[in-house]
CSV table of C-alpha atoms in Angstrom, one decimal:
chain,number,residue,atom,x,y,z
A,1199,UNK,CA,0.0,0.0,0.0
A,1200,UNK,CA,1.1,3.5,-0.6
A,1201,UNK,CA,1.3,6.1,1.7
A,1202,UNK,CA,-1.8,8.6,1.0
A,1203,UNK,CA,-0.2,11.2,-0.3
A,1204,UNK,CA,1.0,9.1,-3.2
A,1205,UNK,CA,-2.7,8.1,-4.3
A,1206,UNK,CA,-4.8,10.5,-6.7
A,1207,UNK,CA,-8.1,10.6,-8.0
A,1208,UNK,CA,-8.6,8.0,-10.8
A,1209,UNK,CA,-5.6,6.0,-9.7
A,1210,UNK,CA,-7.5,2.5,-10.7
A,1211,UNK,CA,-6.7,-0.9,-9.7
A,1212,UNK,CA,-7.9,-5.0,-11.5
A,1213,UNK,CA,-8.4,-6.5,-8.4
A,1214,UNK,CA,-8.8,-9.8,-10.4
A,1215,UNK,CA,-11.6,-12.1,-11.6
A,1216,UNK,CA,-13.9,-14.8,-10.7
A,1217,UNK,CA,-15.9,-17.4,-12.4
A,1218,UNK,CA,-18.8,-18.5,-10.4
A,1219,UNK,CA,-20.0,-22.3,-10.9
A,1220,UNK,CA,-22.9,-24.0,-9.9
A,1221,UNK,CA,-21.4,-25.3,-6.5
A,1222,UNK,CA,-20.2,-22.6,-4.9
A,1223,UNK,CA,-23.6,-20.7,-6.0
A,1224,UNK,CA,-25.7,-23.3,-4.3
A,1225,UNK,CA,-23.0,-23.8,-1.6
A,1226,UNK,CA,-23.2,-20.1,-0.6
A,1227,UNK,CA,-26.8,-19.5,-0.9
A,1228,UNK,CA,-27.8,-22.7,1.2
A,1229,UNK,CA,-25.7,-21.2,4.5
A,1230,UNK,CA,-26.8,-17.5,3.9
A,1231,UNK,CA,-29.4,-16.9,1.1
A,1232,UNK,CA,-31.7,-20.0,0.4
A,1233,UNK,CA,-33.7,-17.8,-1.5
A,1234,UNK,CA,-35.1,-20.6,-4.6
A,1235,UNK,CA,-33.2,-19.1,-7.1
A,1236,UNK,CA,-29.9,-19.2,-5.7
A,1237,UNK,CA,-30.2,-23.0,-4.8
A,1238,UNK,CA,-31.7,-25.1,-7.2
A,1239,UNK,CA,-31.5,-25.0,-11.0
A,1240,UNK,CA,-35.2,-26.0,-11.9
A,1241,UNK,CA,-36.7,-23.2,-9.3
A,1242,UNK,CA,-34.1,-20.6,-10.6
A,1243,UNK,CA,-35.8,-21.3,-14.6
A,1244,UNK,CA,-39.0,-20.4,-12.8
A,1245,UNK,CA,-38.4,-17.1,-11.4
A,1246,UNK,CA,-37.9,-13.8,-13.3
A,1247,UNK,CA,-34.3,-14.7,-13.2
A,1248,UNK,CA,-34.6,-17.2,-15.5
A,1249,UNK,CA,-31.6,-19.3,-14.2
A,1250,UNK,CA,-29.5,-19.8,-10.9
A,1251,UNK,CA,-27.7,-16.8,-10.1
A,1252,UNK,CA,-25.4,-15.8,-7.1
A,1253,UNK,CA,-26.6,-14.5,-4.2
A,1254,UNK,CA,-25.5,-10.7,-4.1
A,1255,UNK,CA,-23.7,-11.2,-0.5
A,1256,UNK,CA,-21.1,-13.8,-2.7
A,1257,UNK,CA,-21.0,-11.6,-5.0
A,1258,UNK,CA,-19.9,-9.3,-2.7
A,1259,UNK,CA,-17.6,-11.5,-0.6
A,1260,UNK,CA,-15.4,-13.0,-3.6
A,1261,UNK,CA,-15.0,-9.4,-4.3
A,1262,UNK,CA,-13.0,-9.3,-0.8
A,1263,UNK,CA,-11.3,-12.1,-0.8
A,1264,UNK,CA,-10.1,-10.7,-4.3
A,1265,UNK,CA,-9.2,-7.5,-2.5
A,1266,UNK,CA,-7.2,-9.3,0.2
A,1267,UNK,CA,-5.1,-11.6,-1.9
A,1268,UNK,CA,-4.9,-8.1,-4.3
A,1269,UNK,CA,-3.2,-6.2,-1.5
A,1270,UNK,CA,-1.3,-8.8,-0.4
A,1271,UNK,CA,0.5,-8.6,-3.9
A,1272,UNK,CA,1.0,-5.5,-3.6
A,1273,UNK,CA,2.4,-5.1,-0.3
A,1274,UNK,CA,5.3,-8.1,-1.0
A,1275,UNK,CA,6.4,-6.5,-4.2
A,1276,UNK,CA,6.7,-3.3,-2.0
A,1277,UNK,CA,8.9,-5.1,0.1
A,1278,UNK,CA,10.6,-6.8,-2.3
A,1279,UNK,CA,11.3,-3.7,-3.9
A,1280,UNK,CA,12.5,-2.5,-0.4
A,1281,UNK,CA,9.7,0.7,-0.2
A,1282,UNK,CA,8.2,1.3,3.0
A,1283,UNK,CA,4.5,0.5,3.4
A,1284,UNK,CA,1.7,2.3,4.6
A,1285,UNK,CA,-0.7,0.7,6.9
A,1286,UNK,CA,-4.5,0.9,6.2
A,1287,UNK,CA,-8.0,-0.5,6.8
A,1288,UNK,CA,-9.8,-1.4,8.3
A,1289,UNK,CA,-13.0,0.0,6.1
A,1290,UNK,CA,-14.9,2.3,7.5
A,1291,UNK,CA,-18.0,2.1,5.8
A,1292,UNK,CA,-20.1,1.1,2.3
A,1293,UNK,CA,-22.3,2.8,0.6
A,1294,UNK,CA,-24.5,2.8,-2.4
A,1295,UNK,CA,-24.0,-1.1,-3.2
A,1296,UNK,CA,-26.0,-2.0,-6.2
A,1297,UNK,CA,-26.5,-5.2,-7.7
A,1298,UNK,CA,-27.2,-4.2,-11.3
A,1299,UNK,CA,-27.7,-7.2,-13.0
A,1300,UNK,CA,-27.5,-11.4,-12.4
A,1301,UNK,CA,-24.1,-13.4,-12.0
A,1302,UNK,CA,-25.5,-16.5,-13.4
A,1303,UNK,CA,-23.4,-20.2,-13.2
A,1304,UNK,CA,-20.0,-19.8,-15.6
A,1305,UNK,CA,-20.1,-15.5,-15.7
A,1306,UNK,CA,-16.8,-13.9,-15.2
A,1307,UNK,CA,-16.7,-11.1,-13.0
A,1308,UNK,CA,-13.8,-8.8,-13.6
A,1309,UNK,CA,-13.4,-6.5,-10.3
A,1310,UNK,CA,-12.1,-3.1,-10.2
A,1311,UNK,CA,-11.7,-0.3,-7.8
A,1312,UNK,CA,-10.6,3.0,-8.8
A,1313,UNK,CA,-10.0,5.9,-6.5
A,1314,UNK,CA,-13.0,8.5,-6.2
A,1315,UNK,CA,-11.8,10.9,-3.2
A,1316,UNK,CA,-9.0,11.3,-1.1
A,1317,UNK,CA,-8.9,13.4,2.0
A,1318,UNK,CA,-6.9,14.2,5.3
A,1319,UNK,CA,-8.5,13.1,8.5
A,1320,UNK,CA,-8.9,15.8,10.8
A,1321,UNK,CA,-9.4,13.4,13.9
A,1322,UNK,CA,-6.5,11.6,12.9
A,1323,UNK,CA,-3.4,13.6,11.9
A,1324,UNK,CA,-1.5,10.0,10.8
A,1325,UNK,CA,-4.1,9.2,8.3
A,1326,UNK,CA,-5.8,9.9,5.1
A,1327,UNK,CA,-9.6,9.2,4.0
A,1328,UNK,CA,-9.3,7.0,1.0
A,1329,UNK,CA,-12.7,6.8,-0.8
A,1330,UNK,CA,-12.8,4.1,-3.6
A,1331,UNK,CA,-15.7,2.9,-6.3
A,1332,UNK,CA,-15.7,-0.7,-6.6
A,1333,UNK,CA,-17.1,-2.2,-9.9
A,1334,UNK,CA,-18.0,-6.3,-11.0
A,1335,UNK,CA,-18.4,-6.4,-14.7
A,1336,UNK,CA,-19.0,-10.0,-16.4
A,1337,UNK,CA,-17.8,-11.1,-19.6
A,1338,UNK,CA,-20.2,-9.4,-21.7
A,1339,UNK,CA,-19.5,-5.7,-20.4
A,1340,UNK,CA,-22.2,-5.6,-17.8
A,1341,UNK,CA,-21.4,-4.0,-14.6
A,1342,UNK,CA,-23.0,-6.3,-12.2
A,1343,UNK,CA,-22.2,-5.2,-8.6
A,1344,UNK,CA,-21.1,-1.7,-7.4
A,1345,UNK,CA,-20.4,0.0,-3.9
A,1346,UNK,CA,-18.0,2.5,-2.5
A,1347,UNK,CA,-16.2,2.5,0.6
A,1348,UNK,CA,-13.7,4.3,2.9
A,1349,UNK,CA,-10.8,3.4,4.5
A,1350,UNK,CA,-8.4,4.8,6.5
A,1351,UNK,CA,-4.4,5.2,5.0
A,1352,UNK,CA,-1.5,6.2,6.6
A,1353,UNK,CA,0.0,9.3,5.4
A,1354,UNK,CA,3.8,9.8,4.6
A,1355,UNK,CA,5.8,9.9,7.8
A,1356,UNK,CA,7.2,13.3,8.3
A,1357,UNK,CA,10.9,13.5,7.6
A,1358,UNK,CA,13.0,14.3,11.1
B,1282,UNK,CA,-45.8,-10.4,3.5
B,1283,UNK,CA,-48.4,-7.9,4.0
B,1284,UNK,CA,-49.4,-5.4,0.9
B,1285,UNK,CA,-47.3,-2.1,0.4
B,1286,UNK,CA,-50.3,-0.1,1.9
B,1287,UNK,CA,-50.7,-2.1,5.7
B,1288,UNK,CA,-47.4,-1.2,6.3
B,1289,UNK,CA,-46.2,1.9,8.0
B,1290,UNK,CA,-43.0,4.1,8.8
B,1291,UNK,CA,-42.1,2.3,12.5
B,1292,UNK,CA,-43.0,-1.1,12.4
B,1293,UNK,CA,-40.3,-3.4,13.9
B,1294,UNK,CA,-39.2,-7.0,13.3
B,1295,UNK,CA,-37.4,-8.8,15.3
B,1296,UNK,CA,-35.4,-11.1,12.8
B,1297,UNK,CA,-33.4,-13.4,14.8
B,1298,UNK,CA,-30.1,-13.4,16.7
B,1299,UNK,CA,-27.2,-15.3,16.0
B,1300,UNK,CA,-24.3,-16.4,18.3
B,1301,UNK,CA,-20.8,-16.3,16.2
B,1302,UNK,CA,-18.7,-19.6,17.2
B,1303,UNK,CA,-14.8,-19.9,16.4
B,1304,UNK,CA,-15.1,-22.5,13.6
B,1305,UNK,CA,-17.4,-20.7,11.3
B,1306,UNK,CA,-16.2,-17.3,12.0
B,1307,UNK,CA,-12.6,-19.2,10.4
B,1308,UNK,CA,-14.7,-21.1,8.1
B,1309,UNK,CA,-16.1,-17.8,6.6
B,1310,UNK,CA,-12.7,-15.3,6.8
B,1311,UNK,CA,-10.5,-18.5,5.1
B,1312,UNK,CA,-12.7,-18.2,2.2
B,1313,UNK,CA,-13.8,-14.8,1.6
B,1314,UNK,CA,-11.8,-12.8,4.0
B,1315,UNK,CA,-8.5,-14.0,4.9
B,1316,UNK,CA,-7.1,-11.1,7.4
B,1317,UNK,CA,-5.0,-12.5,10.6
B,1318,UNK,CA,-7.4,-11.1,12.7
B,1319,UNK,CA,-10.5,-13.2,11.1
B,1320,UNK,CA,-8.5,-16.6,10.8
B,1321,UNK,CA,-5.8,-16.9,13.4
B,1322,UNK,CA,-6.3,-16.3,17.4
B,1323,UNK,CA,-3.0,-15.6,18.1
B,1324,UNK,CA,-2.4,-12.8,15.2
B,1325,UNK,CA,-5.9,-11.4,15.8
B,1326,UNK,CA,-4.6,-11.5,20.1
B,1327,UNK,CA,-1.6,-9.2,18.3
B,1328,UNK,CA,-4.0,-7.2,16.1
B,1329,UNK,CA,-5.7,-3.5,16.8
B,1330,UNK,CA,-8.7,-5.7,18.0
B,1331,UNK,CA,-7.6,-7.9,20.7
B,1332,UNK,CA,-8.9,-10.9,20.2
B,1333,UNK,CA,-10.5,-13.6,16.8
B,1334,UNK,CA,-13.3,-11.4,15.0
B,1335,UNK,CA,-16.3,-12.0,12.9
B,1336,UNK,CA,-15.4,-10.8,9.0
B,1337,UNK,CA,-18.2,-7.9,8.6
B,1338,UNK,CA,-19.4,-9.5,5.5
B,1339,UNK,CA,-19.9,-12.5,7.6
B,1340,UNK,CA,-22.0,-10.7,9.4
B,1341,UNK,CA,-24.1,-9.3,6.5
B,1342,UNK,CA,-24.7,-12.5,5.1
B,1343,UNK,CA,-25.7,-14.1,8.6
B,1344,UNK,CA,-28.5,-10.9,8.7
B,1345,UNK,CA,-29.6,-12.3,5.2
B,1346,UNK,CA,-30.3,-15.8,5.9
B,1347,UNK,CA,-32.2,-15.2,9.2
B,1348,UNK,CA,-34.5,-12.1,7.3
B,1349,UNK,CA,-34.6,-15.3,4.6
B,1350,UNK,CA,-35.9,-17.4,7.4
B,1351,UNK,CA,-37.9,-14.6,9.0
B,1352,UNK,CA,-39.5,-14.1,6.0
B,1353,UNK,CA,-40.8,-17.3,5.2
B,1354,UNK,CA,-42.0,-18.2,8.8
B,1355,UNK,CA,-44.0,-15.2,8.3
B,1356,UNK,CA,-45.8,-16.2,4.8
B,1357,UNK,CA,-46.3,-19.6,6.1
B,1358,UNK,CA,-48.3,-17.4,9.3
B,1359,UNK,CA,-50.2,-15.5,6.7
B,1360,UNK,CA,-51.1,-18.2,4.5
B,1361,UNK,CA,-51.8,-20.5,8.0
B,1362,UNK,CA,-54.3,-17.6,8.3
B,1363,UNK,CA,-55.8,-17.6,5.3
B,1364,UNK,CA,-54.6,-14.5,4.7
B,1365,UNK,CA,-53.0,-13.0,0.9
B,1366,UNK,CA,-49.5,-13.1,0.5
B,1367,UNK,CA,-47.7,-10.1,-0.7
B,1368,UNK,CA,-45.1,-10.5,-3.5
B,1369,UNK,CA,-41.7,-8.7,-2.7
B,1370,UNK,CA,-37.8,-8.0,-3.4
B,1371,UNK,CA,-35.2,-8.2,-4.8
B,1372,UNK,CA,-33.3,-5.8,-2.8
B,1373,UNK,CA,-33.0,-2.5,-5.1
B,1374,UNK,CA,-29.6,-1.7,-3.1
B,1375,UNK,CA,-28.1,-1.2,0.3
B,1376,UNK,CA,-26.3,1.7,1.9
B,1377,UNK,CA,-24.5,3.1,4.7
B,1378,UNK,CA,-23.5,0.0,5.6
B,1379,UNK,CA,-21.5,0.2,8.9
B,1380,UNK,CA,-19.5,-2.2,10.8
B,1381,UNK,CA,-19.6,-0.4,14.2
B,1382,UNK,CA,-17.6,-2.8,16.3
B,1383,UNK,CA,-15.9,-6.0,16.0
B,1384,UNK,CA,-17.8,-8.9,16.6
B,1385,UNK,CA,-16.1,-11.6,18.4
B,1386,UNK,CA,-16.3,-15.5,19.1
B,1387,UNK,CA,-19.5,-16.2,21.4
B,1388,UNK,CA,-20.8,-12.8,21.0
B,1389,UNK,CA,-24.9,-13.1,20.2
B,1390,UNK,CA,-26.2,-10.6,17.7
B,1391,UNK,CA,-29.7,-9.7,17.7
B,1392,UNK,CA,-30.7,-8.7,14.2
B,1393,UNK,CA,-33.7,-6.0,13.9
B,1394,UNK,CA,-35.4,-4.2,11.0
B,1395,UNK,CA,-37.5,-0.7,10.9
B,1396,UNK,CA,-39.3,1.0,8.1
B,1397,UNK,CA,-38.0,4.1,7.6
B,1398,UNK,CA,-39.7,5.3,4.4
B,1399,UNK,CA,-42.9,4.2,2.2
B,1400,UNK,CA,-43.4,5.6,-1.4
B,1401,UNK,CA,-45.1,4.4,-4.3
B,1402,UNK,CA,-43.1,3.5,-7.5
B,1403,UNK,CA,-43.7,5.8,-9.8
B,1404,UNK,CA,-42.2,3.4,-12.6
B,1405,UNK,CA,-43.9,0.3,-11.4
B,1406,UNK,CA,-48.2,1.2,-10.8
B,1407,UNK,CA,-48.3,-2.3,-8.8
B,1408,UNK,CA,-45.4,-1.5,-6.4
B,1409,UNK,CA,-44.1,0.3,-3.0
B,1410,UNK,CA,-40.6,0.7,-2.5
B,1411,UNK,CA,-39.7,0.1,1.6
B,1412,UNK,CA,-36.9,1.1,3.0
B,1413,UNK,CA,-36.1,-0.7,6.3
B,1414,UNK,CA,-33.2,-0.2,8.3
B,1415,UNK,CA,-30.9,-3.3,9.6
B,1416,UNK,CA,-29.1,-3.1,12.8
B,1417,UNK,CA,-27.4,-6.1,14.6
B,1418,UNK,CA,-27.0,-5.5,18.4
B,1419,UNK,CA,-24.1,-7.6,20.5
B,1420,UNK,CA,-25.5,-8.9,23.7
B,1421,UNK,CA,-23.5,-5.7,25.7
B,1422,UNK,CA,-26.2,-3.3,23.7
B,1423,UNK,CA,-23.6,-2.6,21.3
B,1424,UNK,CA,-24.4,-1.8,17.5
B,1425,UNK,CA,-22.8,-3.9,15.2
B,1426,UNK,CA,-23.8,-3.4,12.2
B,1427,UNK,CA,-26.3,-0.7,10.5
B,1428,UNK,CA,-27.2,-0.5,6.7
B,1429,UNK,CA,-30.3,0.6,4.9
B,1430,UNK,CA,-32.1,-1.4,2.1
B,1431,UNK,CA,-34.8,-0.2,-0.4
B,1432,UNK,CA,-37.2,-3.5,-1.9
B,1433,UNK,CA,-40.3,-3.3,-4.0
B,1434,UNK,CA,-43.6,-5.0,-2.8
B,1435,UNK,CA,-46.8,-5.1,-3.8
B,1436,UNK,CA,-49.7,-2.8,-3.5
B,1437,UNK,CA,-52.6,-4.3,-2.2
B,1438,UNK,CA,-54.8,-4.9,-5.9
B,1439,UNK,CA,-57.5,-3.0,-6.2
B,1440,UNK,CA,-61.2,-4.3,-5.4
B,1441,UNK,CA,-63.1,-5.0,-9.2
């Protein structure tokens, strides 16, 4: 992670992708969202989905798990590369997360997150607000999931 | 469900509560959300919160399957009683979702919901949206979590 004074509007980040199959669909929904479309094929054809789909929650949590392994990357080439880095999270909040269309068994979500604000923290001198839009799109250019968030980033250690 | 028009800005519902054990608070975080502090004891004892922690989309998703459950107990009610079911949902969107403070192993969460809005669609003549708000509260009286959801349902038909 870099320090907050390093990150600008726009800056945008491929988090990575996903393919969602039929298991982990079903697996998902039957622990949190046994909603009939989300668990069994022939129930799924009935309803205005048309087909099983992913709950939105997994949609949401793959996105996460993408982001962890994502910034875990990042942070070992920093090392690797021998640049300090910044410490961050945890998230401070969500907002506006939209499920825009299906993820149905075999879509690819491509996940993205691209910086929308940045700003210093008045409570907290050491840190910067880091506000990010997060994007899903499958593979036939639909966005499928957004939300934004905030986190908290450490800000460039004053030189002594 | 009852119809768009019985409802009102204020009704409660008790959704459920759910106590967070070890094994599926690691069962969820080695999955979807991998941080020390949601998959290890010991690095979570090190971390800024003290002690193993419920991921907070873990805790989302456990809100989902009990308003799931919740939901059907209470069409099974209405239809025990004779009474019409009203159609609702999908989930338009969620917001301000908050993760307030940590939830750890053991602790209970008592899931509630509150209407905070009515309105007709104006796109859809057979619809209401409702906007509830979702709060999970530990068994200290602590807030959790807090988002707000917008659903359609439907308006009671009209007499022919």
């Amino acid at each position: 992670m870099r320090y907050f004074e390093d990150i600008r509007v726009g800056d945008a980040d491929d988090i990575g992708q996903h393919t969602f199959a039929a298991e982990e669909i079903k697996s998902f929904a039957q622990r949190f969202d046994p909603q009939p479309f989300h668990v069994d094929e022939a129930a799924a054809a009935r309803s205005h989905f048309g087909a099983l789909c992913a709950s939105g929650w997994h949609t949401a949590a793959v996105w996460m798990r993408l982001m962890v392994d994502h910034s875990r990357r990042a942070i070992e080439a920093q090392r690797a590369r021998g640049e300090p880095v910044a410490a961050f999270g945890p998230a401070l909040g969500f907002r506006d997360l939209k499920w825009l269309k299906p993820v149905y068994v075999g879509d690819t979500i491509a996940y993205r997150s691209e910086v929308v604000e940045t700003r210093a923290s008045t409570s907290r001198p050491g840190s910067g607000l880091l506000t990010i839009r997060s994007t899903g799109t499958n593979q036939n250019g639909d966005l499928v999931i957004s939300f934004v968030s905030t986190t908290l980033i450490e800000r460039r250690p004053e030189k002594t």
